[in-house]
Short mmCIF file of N, CA and C in Angstrom, two decimals:
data_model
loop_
_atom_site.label_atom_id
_atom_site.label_comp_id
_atom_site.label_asym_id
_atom_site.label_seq_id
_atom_site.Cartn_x
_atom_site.Cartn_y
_atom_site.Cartn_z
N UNK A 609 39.52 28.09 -15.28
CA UNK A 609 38.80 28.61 -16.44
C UNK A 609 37.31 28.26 -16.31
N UNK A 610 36.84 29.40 -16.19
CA UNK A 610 35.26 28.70 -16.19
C UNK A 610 34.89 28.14 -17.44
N UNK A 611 34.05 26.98 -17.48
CA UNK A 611 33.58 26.06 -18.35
C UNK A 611 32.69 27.46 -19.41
N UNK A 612 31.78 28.33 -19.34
CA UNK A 612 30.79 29.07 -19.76
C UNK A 612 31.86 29.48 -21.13
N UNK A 613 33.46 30.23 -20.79
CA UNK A 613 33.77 30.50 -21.99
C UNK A 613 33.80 29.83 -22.90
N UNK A 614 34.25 28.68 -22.98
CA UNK A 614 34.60 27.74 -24.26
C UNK A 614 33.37 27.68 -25.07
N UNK A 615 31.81 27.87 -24.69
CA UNK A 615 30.82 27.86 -25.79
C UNK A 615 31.29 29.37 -26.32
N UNK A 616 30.33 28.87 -27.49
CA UNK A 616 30.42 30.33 -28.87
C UNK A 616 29.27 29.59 -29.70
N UNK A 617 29.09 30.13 -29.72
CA UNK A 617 27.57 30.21 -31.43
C UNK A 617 28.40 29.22 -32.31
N UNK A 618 29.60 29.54 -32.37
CA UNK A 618 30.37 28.32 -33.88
C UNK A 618 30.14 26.92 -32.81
N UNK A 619 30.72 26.55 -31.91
CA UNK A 619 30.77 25.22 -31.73
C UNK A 619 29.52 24.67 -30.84
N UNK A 620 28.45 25.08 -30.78
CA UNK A 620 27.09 24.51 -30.37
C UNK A 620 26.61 23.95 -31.22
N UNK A 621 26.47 22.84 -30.65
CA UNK A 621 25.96 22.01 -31.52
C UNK A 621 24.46 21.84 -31.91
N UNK A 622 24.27 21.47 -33.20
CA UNK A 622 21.99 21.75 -33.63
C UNK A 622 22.05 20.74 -33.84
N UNK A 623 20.91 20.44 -33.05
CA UNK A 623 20.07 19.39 -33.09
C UNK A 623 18.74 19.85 -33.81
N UNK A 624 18.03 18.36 -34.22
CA UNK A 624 16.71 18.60 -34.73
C UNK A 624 15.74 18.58 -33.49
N UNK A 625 14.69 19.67 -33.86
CA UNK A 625 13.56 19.98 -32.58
C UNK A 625 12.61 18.54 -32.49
N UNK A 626 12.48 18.16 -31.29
CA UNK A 626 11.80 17.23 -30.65
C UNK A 626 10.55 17.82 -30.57
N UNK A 627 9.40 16.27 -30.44
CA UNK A 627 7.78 16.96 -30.62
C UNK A 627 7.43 18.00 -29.87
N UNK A 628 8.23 18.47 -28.80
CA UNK A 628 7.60 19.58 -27.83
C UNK A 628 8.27 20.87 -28.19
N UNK A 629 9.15 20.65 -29.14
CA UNK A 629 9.58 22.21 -29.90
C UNK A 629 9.17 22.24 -30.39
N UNK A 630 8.40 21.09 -31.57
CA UNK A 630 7.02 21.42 -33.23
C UNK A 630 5.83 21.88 -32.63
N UNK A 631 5.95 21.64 -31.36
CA UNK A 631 4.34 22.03 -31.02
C UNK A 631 4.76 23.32 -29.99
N UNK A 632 5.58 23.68 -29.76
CA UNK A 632 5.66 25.04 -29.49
C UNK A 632 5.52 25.89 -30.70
N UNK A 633 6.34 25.79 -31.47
CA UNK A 633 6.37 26.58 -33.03
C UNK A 633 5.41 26.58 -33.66
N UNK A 634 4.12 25.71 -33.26
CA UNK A 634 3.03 25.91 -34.22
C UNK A 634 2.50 26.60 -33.41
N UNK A 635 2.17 26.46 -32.11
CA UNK A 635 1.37 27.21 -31.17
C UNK A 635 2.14 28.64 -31.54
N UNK A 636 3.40 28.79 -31.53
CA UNK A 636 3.52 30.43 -32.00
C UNK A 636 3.31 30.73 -33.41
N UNK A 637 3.16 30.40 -34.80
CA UNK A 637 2.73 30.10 -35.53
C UNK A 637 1.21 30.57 -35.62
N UNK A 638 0.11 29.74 -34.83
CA UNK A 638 -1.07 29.77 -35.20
C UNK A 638 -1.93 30.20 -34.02
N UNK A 639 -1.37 30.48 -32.26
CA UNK A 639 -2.05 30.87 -32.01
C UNK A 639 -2.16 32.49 -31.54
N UNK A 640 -2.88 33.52 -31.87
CA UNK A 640 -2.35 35.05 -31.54
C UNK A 640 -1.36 35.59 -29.93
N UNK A 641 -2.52 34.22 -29.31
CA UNK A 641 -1.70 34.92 -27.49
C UNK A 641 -0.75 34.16 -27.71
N UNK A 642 -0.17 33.62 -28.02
CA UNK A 642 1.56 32.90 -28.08
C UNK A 642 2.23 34.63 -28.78
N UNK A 643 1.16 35.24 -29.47
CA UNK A 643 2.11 35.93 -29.81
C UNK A 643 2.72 37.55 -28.84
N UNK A 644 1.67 37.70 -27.69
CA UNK A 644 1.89 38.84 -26.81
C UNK A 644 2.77 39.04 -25.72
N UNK A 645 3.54 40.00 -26.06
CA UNK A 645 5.00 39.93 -25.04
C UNK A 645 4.39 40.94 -24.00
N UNK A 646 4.74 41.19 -22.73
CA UNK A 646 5.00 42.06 -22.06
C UNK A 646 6.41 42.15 -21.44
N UNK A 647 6.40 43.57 -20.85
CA UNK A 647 7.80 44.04 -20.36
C UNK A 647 8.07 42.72 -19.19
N UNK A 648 8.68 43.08 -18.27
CA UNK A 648 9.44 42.79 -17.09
C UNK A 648 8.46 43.08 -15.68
N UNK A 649 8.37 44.67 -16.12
CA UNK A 649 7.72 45.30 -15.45
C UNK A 649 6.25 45.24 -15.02
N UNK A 650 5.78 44.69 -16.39
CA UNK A 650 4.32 44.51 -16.77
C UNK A 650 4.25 43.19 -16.14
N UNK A 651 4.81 42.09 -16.43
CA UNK A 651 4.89 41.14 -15.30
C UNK A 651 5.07 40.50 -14.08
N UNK A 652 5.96 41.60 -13.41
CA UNK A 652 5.91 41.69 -11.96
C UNK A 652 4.41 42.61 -11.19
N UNK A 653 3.98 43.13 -12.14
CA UNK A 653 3.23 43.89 -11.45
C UNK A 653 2.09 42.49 -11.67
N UNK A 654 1.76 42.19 -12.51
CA UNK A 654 0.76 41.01 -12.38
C UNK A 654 0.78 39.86 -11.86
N UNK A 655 2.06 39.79 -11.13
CA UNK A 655 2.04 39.19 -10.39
C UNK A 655 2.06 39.26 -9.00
N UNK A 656 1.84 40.49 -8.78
CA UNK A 656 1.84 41.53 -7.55
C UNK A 656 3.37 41.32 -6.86
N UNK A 657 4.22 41.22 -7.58
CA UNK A 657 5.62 41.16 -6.94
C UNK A 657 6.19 42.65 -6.90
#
């Protein structure tokens, strides 16, 4: 049985976010370029891959 089935959304367990998740969430929060997605596509190409 692979180990991967037995997780599910019900039995994962939450934890409280550590200082480097509060300071991710504010940086998306407060700063605009935290907020710009690109495709897949848009990123391979900038990366010349």
């Amino acid at each position: 049985m692979d180990i991967f089935q037995s997780f599910t959304w019900d039995n994962i367990e939450e934890t409280a976010p550590d200082d480097r998740d509060l300071k991710m969430l504010s940086e998306i929060e407060n700063d605009p370029d935290c907020r710009e997605f690109v495709s897949e596509e848009e990123l391979l190409d900038s990366l010349n891959l």
